[in-house]
Coordinates of C-alpha atoms in Angstrom, one line a residue:
M1 CA 3.9 5.7 17.8
F2 CA 7.6 5.2 18.0
K3 CA 10.1 8.0 17.6
S4 CA 12.3 7.1 14.7
P5 CA 15.8 8.4 14.1
N6 CA 14.2 10.9 11.7
Q7 CA 12.0 12.1 14.5
V8 CA 15.0 12.3 16.8
K9 CA 16.7 14.4 14.2
T10 CA 13.5 16.5 13.9
S11 CA 13.6 17.1 17.7
L12 CA 17.2 18.4 17.3
L13 CA 16.1 20.4 14.3
S14 CA 13.3 22.0 16.4
S15 CA 16.0 23.5 18.6
G16 CA 17.7 24.8 15.6
L17 CA 14.5 26.3 14.3
L18 CA 14.1 28.1 17.6
A19 CA 17.5 29.6 17.2
V20 CA 16.7 30.6 13.6
A21 CA 13.4 32.2 14.8
M22 CA 15.3 34.2 17.4
T23 CA 17.9 35.2 14.8
L24 CA 15.3 36.4 12.4
G25 CA 13.6 38.3 15.2
A26 CA 16.9 40.0 16.0
G27 CA 17.3 40.7 12.3
A28 CA 13.9 42.4 12.3
A29 CA 15.0 44.6 15.2
Q30 CA 18.2 45.5 13.3
A31 CA 16.1 46.3 10.3
E32 CA 14.8 49.4 12.0
K33 CA 18.3 50.8 11.8
D34 CA 19.2 49.2 8.5
S35 CA 16.5 49.9 5.9
G36 CA 18.4 47.8 3.3
Y37 CA 17.4 44.5 5.1
Y38 CA 14.1 42.6 5.1
G39 CA 12.4 44.3 8.1
Y40 CA 9.9 41.5 8.8
G41 CA 9.1 39.6 11.9
Q42 CA 9.7 40.2 15.6
V43 CA 11.8 38.9 18.4
A44 CA 10.2 35.6 19.7
T45 CA 8.9 36.0 23.3
P46 CA 9.6 33.5 26.0
E47 CA 6.0 32.4 25.9
Q48 CA 6.2 31.7 22.1
I49 CA 9.4 29.7 22.5
A50 CA 7.9 27.7 25.3
G51 CA 4.9 26.9 23.1
W52 CA 7.2 25.2 20.5
D53 CA 9.8 23.7 22.8
I54 CA 7.7 20.7 23.9
D55 CA 9.7 17.7 22.7
V56 CA 11.5 15.2 25.0
R57 CA 15.0 13.9 23.9
P58 CA 16.2 10.4 24.4
D59 CA 18.6 11.6 27.1
G60 CA 15.7 13.0 29.1
L61 CA 16.1 16.6 28.3
G62 CA 12.6 18.2 28.3
L63 CA 11.1 15.8 30.8
P64 CA 8.9 17.6 33.4
E65 CA 9.2 17.1 37.1
G66 CA 7.2 14.2 38.4
R67 CA 7.3 10.6 39.5
G68 CA 5.4 7.3 39.2
T69 CA 5.6 3.6 39.6
A70 CA 4.2 0.6 37.7
E71 CA 2.1 -0.3 40.7
E72 CA 0.4 3.1 40.5
G73 CA 0.2 3.1 36.8
E74 CA -1.8 -0.2 36.6
W75 CA -4.9 1.5 38.1
I76 CA -4.6 4.4 35.7
Y77 CA -4.1 2.1 32.8
E78 CA -7.2 0.0 33.6
E79 CA -9.3 3.2 33.9
K80 CA -8.1 5.2 30.9
C81 CA -6.3 2.9 28.5
A82 CA -7.4 -0.8 28.7
S83 CA -10.7 -0.2 26.8
C84 CA -8.7 0.4 23.6
H85 CA -5.3 -1.3 24.3
G86 CA -6.5 -4.3 26.3
S87 CA -5.8 -5.2 29.9
F88 CA -2.6 -7.0 28.9
G89 CA -1.6 -4.5 26.1
E90 CA -2.9 -6.8 23.4
G91 CA -5.0 -4.2 21.6
V92 CA -8.7 -4.2 21.1
D93 CA -10.8 -3.8 17.9
G94 CA -7.9 -2.6 15.8
Y95 CA -6.2 -0.4 18.3
P96 CA -2.5 -1.0 18.6
S97 CA -1.0 -3.5 20.9
L98 CA 1.6 -2.2 23.4
A99 CA 3.2 -5.5 24.7
G100 CA 4.5 -8.7 23.3
G101 CA 6.1 -9.4 20.0
E102 CA 9.6 -10.2 21.3
G103 CA 11.6 -12.0 18.6
T104 CA 9.2 -11.4 15.7
L105 CA 11.2 -8.7 13.8
S106 CA 13.7 -11.2 12.3
G107 CA 11.4 -14.2 11.5
D108 CA 9.5 -15.0 8.3
G109 CA 6.2 -14.0 9.8
R110 CA 4.7 -10.5 10.2
P111 CA 6.6 -8.5 12.8
H112 CA 4.6 -7.6 15.9
K113 CA 5.8 -4.1 16.7
T114 CA 5.3 -3.0 20.3
I115 CA 7.1 -1.0 23.0
G116 CA 9.1 -4.1 24.1
S117 CA 9.8 -5.5 20.6
Y118 CA 10.4 -2.5 18.4
W119 CA 10.4 1.0 20.0
N120 CA 13.8 2.6 20.4
Y121 CA 13.7 5.1 23.3
T122 CA 11.9 5.1 26.6
S123 CA 11.4 8.9 26.2
T124 CA 9.1 8.2 23.2
V125 CA 6.7 6.3 25.4
F126 CA 6.4 9.2 27.8
D127 CA 6.3 11.8 25.1
Y128 CA 3.5 10.1 23.1
I129 CA 1.3 9.5 26.2
N130 CA 1.9 13.0 27.3
R131 CA 0.9 14.6 24.0
A132 CA -1.7 12.4 22.6
M133 CA -3.3 10.1 25.2
P134 CA -5.9 9.1 26.2
Y135 CA -7.4 9.2 22.7
T136 CA -10.7 10.6 24.0
A137 CA -9.0 13.4 26.0
P138 CA -5.4 14.1 24.9
R139 CA -3.2 16.2 27.1
S140 CA -5.4 15.7 30.1
L141 CA -2.9 13.6 32.2
A142 CA -0.8 15.1 34.9
P143 CA 3.0 14.4 34.8
D144 CA 2.8 11.9 37.7
E145 CA 0.1 10.0 35.8
V146 CA 2.3 9.9 32.6
Y147 CA 5.3 8.6 34.6
S148 CA 3.1 6.0 36.2
L149 CA 1.7 4.8 32.9
T150 CA 5.1 4.7 31.3
A151 CA 6.4 2.6 34.2
Y152 CA 3.5 0.2 33.9
L153 CA 4.0 -0.3 30.2
L154 CA 7.7 -0.9 30.8
F155 CA 6.8 -3.4 33.5
M156 CA 4.2 -5.1 31.2
N157 CA 7.0 -5.6 28.6
Y158 CA 9.4 -7.0 31.2
I159 CA 11.8 -4.1 30.8
I160 CA 11.7 -3.3 34.5
D161 CA 10.9 -6.1 36.9
D162 CA 10.2 -4.1 40.1
E163 CA 6.7 -2.6 40.2
T164 CA 7.8 -0.2 42.9
F165 CA 10.7 1.2 40.8
E166 CA 10.2 5.0 40.7
L167 CA 10.3 6.5 37.3
N168 CA 11.0 10.2 37.2
Q169 CA 12.8 12.9 35.2
D170 CA 16.2 11.5 36.4
T171 CA 15.6 7.8 36.1
L172 CA 13.6 7.5 32.9
A173 CA 16.6 7.9 30.5
T174 CA 18.5 5.2 32.3
V175 CA 15.9 2.6 31.2
R176 CA 16.9 1.3 27.8
L177 CA 14.6 -0.5 25.4
P178 CA 15.8 -3.8 23.9
N179 CA 15.6 -2.7 20.2
E180 CA 17.5 0.6 20.7
P181 CA 20.8 -0.9 19.3
N182 CA 19.1 -1.9 16.1
F183 CA 18.3 1.8 15.2
I184 CA 20.9 3.8 13.4
P185 CA 21.2 7.5 12.9
D186 CA 19.9 9.0 9.6
E187 CA 22.9 11.0 8.3
R188 CA 21.1 12.3 5.3
P189 CA 20.8 16.1 5.1
D190 CA 17.6 17.8 6.2
T191 CA 17.4 19.8 3.0
A192 CA 18.6 19.5 -0.6
N193 CA 19.8 23.1 -0.5
T194 CA 23.5 23.8 -0.3
R195 CA 25.1 26.6 1.8
C196 CA 26.8 29.4 -0.1
M197 CA 30.5 29.5 0.8
S198 CA 31.9 31.9 -1.7
D199 CA 30.7 34.9 -3.8
C200 CA 27.5 35.0 -1.8
R201 CA 25.0 37.8 -2.2
D202 CA 25.0 40.4 0.5
P203 CA 21.6 40.3 2.3
A204 CA 21.7 44.0 2.7
A205 CA 21.7 44.4 -1.1
I206 CA 18.4 42.6 -1.5
E207 CA 15.6 45.0 -2.2
I208 CA 11.9 44.5 -1.5
K209 CA 10.1 45.4 -4.7
S210 CA 6.5 45.3 -3.4
Q211 CA 4.5 44.6 -0.3
A212 CA 1.1 43.2 0.3
S213 CA -1.6 45.8 1.0
P214 CA -2.1 46.4 4.7
S215 CA -5.8 45.7 4.1
L216 CA -5.2 42.4 2.4
A217 CA -5.9 40.4 5.6
E218 CA -9.2 42.3 6.0
E219 CA -10.1 41.6 2.3
L220 CA -9.4 37.9 2.7
A221 CA -11.4 37.7 5.9
A222 CA -14.4 39.5 4.2
A223 CA -14.2 37.2 1.2
Q224 CA -14.2 34.1 3.5
G225 CA -17.1 35.5 5.5
D226 CA -19.1 36.0 2.2
A227 CA -18.3 32.4 1.2
T228 CA -19.4 31.1 4.6
E229 CA -22.7 33.1 4.5
A230 CA -23.4 31.8 1.0
A231 CA -22.7 28.2 2.2
T232 CA -25.2 28.5 5.0
E233 CA -27.9 29.5 2.5
S234 CA -27.3 26.4 0.4
Q235 CA -28.0 22.8 1.6
P236 CA -25.6 21.3 -1.1
A237 CA -22.9 23.6 0.3
V238 CA -23.4 22.3 3.8
A239 CA -23.3 18.7 2.5
T240 CA -20.0 19.6 0.8
V241 CA -18.6 20.8 4.1
G242 CA -19.7 17.7 5.9
K243 CA -18.2 15.4 3.2
S244 CA -14.9 17.3 3.4
V245 CA -14.7 17.0 7.2
Y246 CA -15.7 13.3 6.9
D247 CA -13.0 12.6 4.3
Q248 CA -10.3 14.2 6.3
S249 CA -11.2 13.3 9.9
C250 CA -13.9 10.5 10.1
M251 CA -13.3 8.1 7.2
L252 CA -10.6 6.1 8.8
C253 CA -13.1 4.6 11.4
H254 CA -16.5 5.2 9.8
G255 CA -15.4 4.2 6.4
S256 CA -14.1 0.8 7.6
G257 CA -16.0 0.1 10.8
L258 CA -12.7 0.3 12.8
A259 CA -13.1 -0.1 16.5
G260 CA -16.9 -0.7 16.3
A261 CA -17.6 2.6 14.5
P262 CA -20.8 2.5 12.4
K263 CA -19.9 2.4 8.7
V264 CA -21.3 5.1 6.5
G265 CA -24.0 3.5 4.3
D266 CA -24.8 0.7 6.8
V267 CA -28.5 1.4 7.1
E268 CA -29.0 -1.1 10.0
G269 CA -26.0 0.1 11.8
W270 CA -27.3 3.6 11.8
R271 CA -31.0 3.0 12.3
G272 CA -30.9 3.1 16.1
R273 CA -28.5 6.0 16.2
I274 CA -30.6 8.1 13.9
A275 CA -33.7 7.2 15.9
A276 CA -32.0 8.7 19.0
G277 CA -32.1 12.1 17.3
S278 CA -29.7 14.7 16.0
A279 CA -29.1 16.3 19.4
T280 CA -27.8 13.0 20.8
L281 CA -25.7 12.3 17.8
Y282 CA -24.2 15.8 17.9
K283 CA -23.5 15.4 21.7
H284 CA -21.8 12.1 21.3
A285 CA -19.6 13.2 18.4
I286 CA -18.6 16.5 20.0
E287 CA -18.1 15.4 23.6
G288 CA -17.2 11.7 23.0
Y289 CA -19.0 8.6 24.0
Q290 CA -18.3 5.0 25.1
G291 CA -20.9 2.4 24.3
E292 CA -21.1 -1.4 23.9
A293 CA -19.7 -1.2 20.3
G294 CA -16.7 0.8 21.2
V295 CA -15.3 4.3 22.0
M296 CA -16.1 7.5 20.1
P297 CA -13.3 10.0 21.0
A298 CA -14.4 13.7 21.4
K299 CA -14.5 15.1 17.8
G300 CA -12.9 11.8 16.7
G301 CA -9.7 13.0 18.3
F302 CA -9.5 16.0 16.0
M303 CA -9.9 18.8 18.6
N304 CA -9.1 21.5 16.0
L305 CA -12.6 20.9 14.5
T306 CA -15.3 23.3 15.4
D307 CA -18.6 22.1 16.7
D308 CA -20.2 23.1 13.4
D309 CA -17.6 21.1 11.5
V310 CA -18.5 18.0 13.5
K311 CA -22.3 18.6 13.1
A312 CA -21.8 18.9 9.3
A313 CA -19.9 15.6 9.2
V314 CA -22.6 13.9 11.3
D315 CA -25.3 15.2 9.0
Y316 CA -23.4 13.9 6.0
M317 CA -22.9 10.5 7.5
V318 CA -26.6 10.3 8.4
Q319 CA -27.7 11.4 5.0
E320 CA -25.5 8.7 3.4
S321 CA -26.9 6.0 5.7
L322 CA -30.6 6.4 5.4

C-alpha cells in the first residue's frame, strides 16, 4: 500500500511516457509527409492523456481540489473502512492494520508496517484511498471524503494532533511521515538498454517489410467467437473457465478462508450458501455482500471481470464444495 522509491520513479516515468506517446504521435503525423518513417500511431488527445495522468507526486502535484479534517473523516472511516481495518486501525480478519507499529522496524521482532511506522509519503495515503478504496466500491469516494479520511488516518497515527486541521491540495504535502528520511532514491536505470551515441542508424532508413492484414482483427475476433460458442456447448469448458477465474481472482480469499471467506472444499461452510440458491450466490458475488462472517467485495474487487466470469467462478467453487 505504500509508494516505494521505485513507484515514485515510476510516477516520474509515467510523465516521460506521456511525452514519448505525444512524440510518437507527432512522428505519425510526420510520416504522412515522409514515407520512409514508420507511419504508425496517432497524436494523443487531451482525453487520452488525462486518462493516464492520474498519479499524485510526493510534492502534491496531481492532487485534486478539495478539503477535509480528521473530525469529518472519523465518521466516514467508521461507515466505510472500520469493518475491514478496525475502529482503531488495527486490522480485522487479515486485512492490513493502518496504525501503530512505531519503533518496530529496527528491533528483533517482526516489523509492524503501518502508515505511521513505515510509509514514506503522505501523498501515498491519499492516492491509494482515492484509487482503490473502499475495497467493495473503489473510486466511489469524492475528493473531500478522501481528504477527510487521509486526515483521520494521520490523526490516528499521531502525525497531526489537531482534528480540525484542514487537509487540502495545498497543505497535504506539508505533512511529512516519520519514516520518510529512511527511504533512499533508487538510482538504478529503468532499462538495461543503452542509448546510441555514435554511428546510429537513421530511423528514416528503416523499411517496413510487411504489414498485418487489415482483416486480421476481424479474423481474430471471429476465432475468439467460435471458441466462446464451443465453450458454451461444453460443461467441461465452462468448468475450465470457472477454475481459471477462481485461480486468478478468488483463490487468495476462498483458498485460505481469509477475512471469513468460505474455503473451497469446505462442505459445511458452503452448505447454507448453496441452499440459498444460485441466484443469491450470483447476486452476492457480483454486487458484493456484508454478512456476519465478513465482507464480500463486488466481484471480489476485480471489477474488470464480467458477470459471466463471476458466475463461472461461483459454479466452480460450488461444484468443488459439494
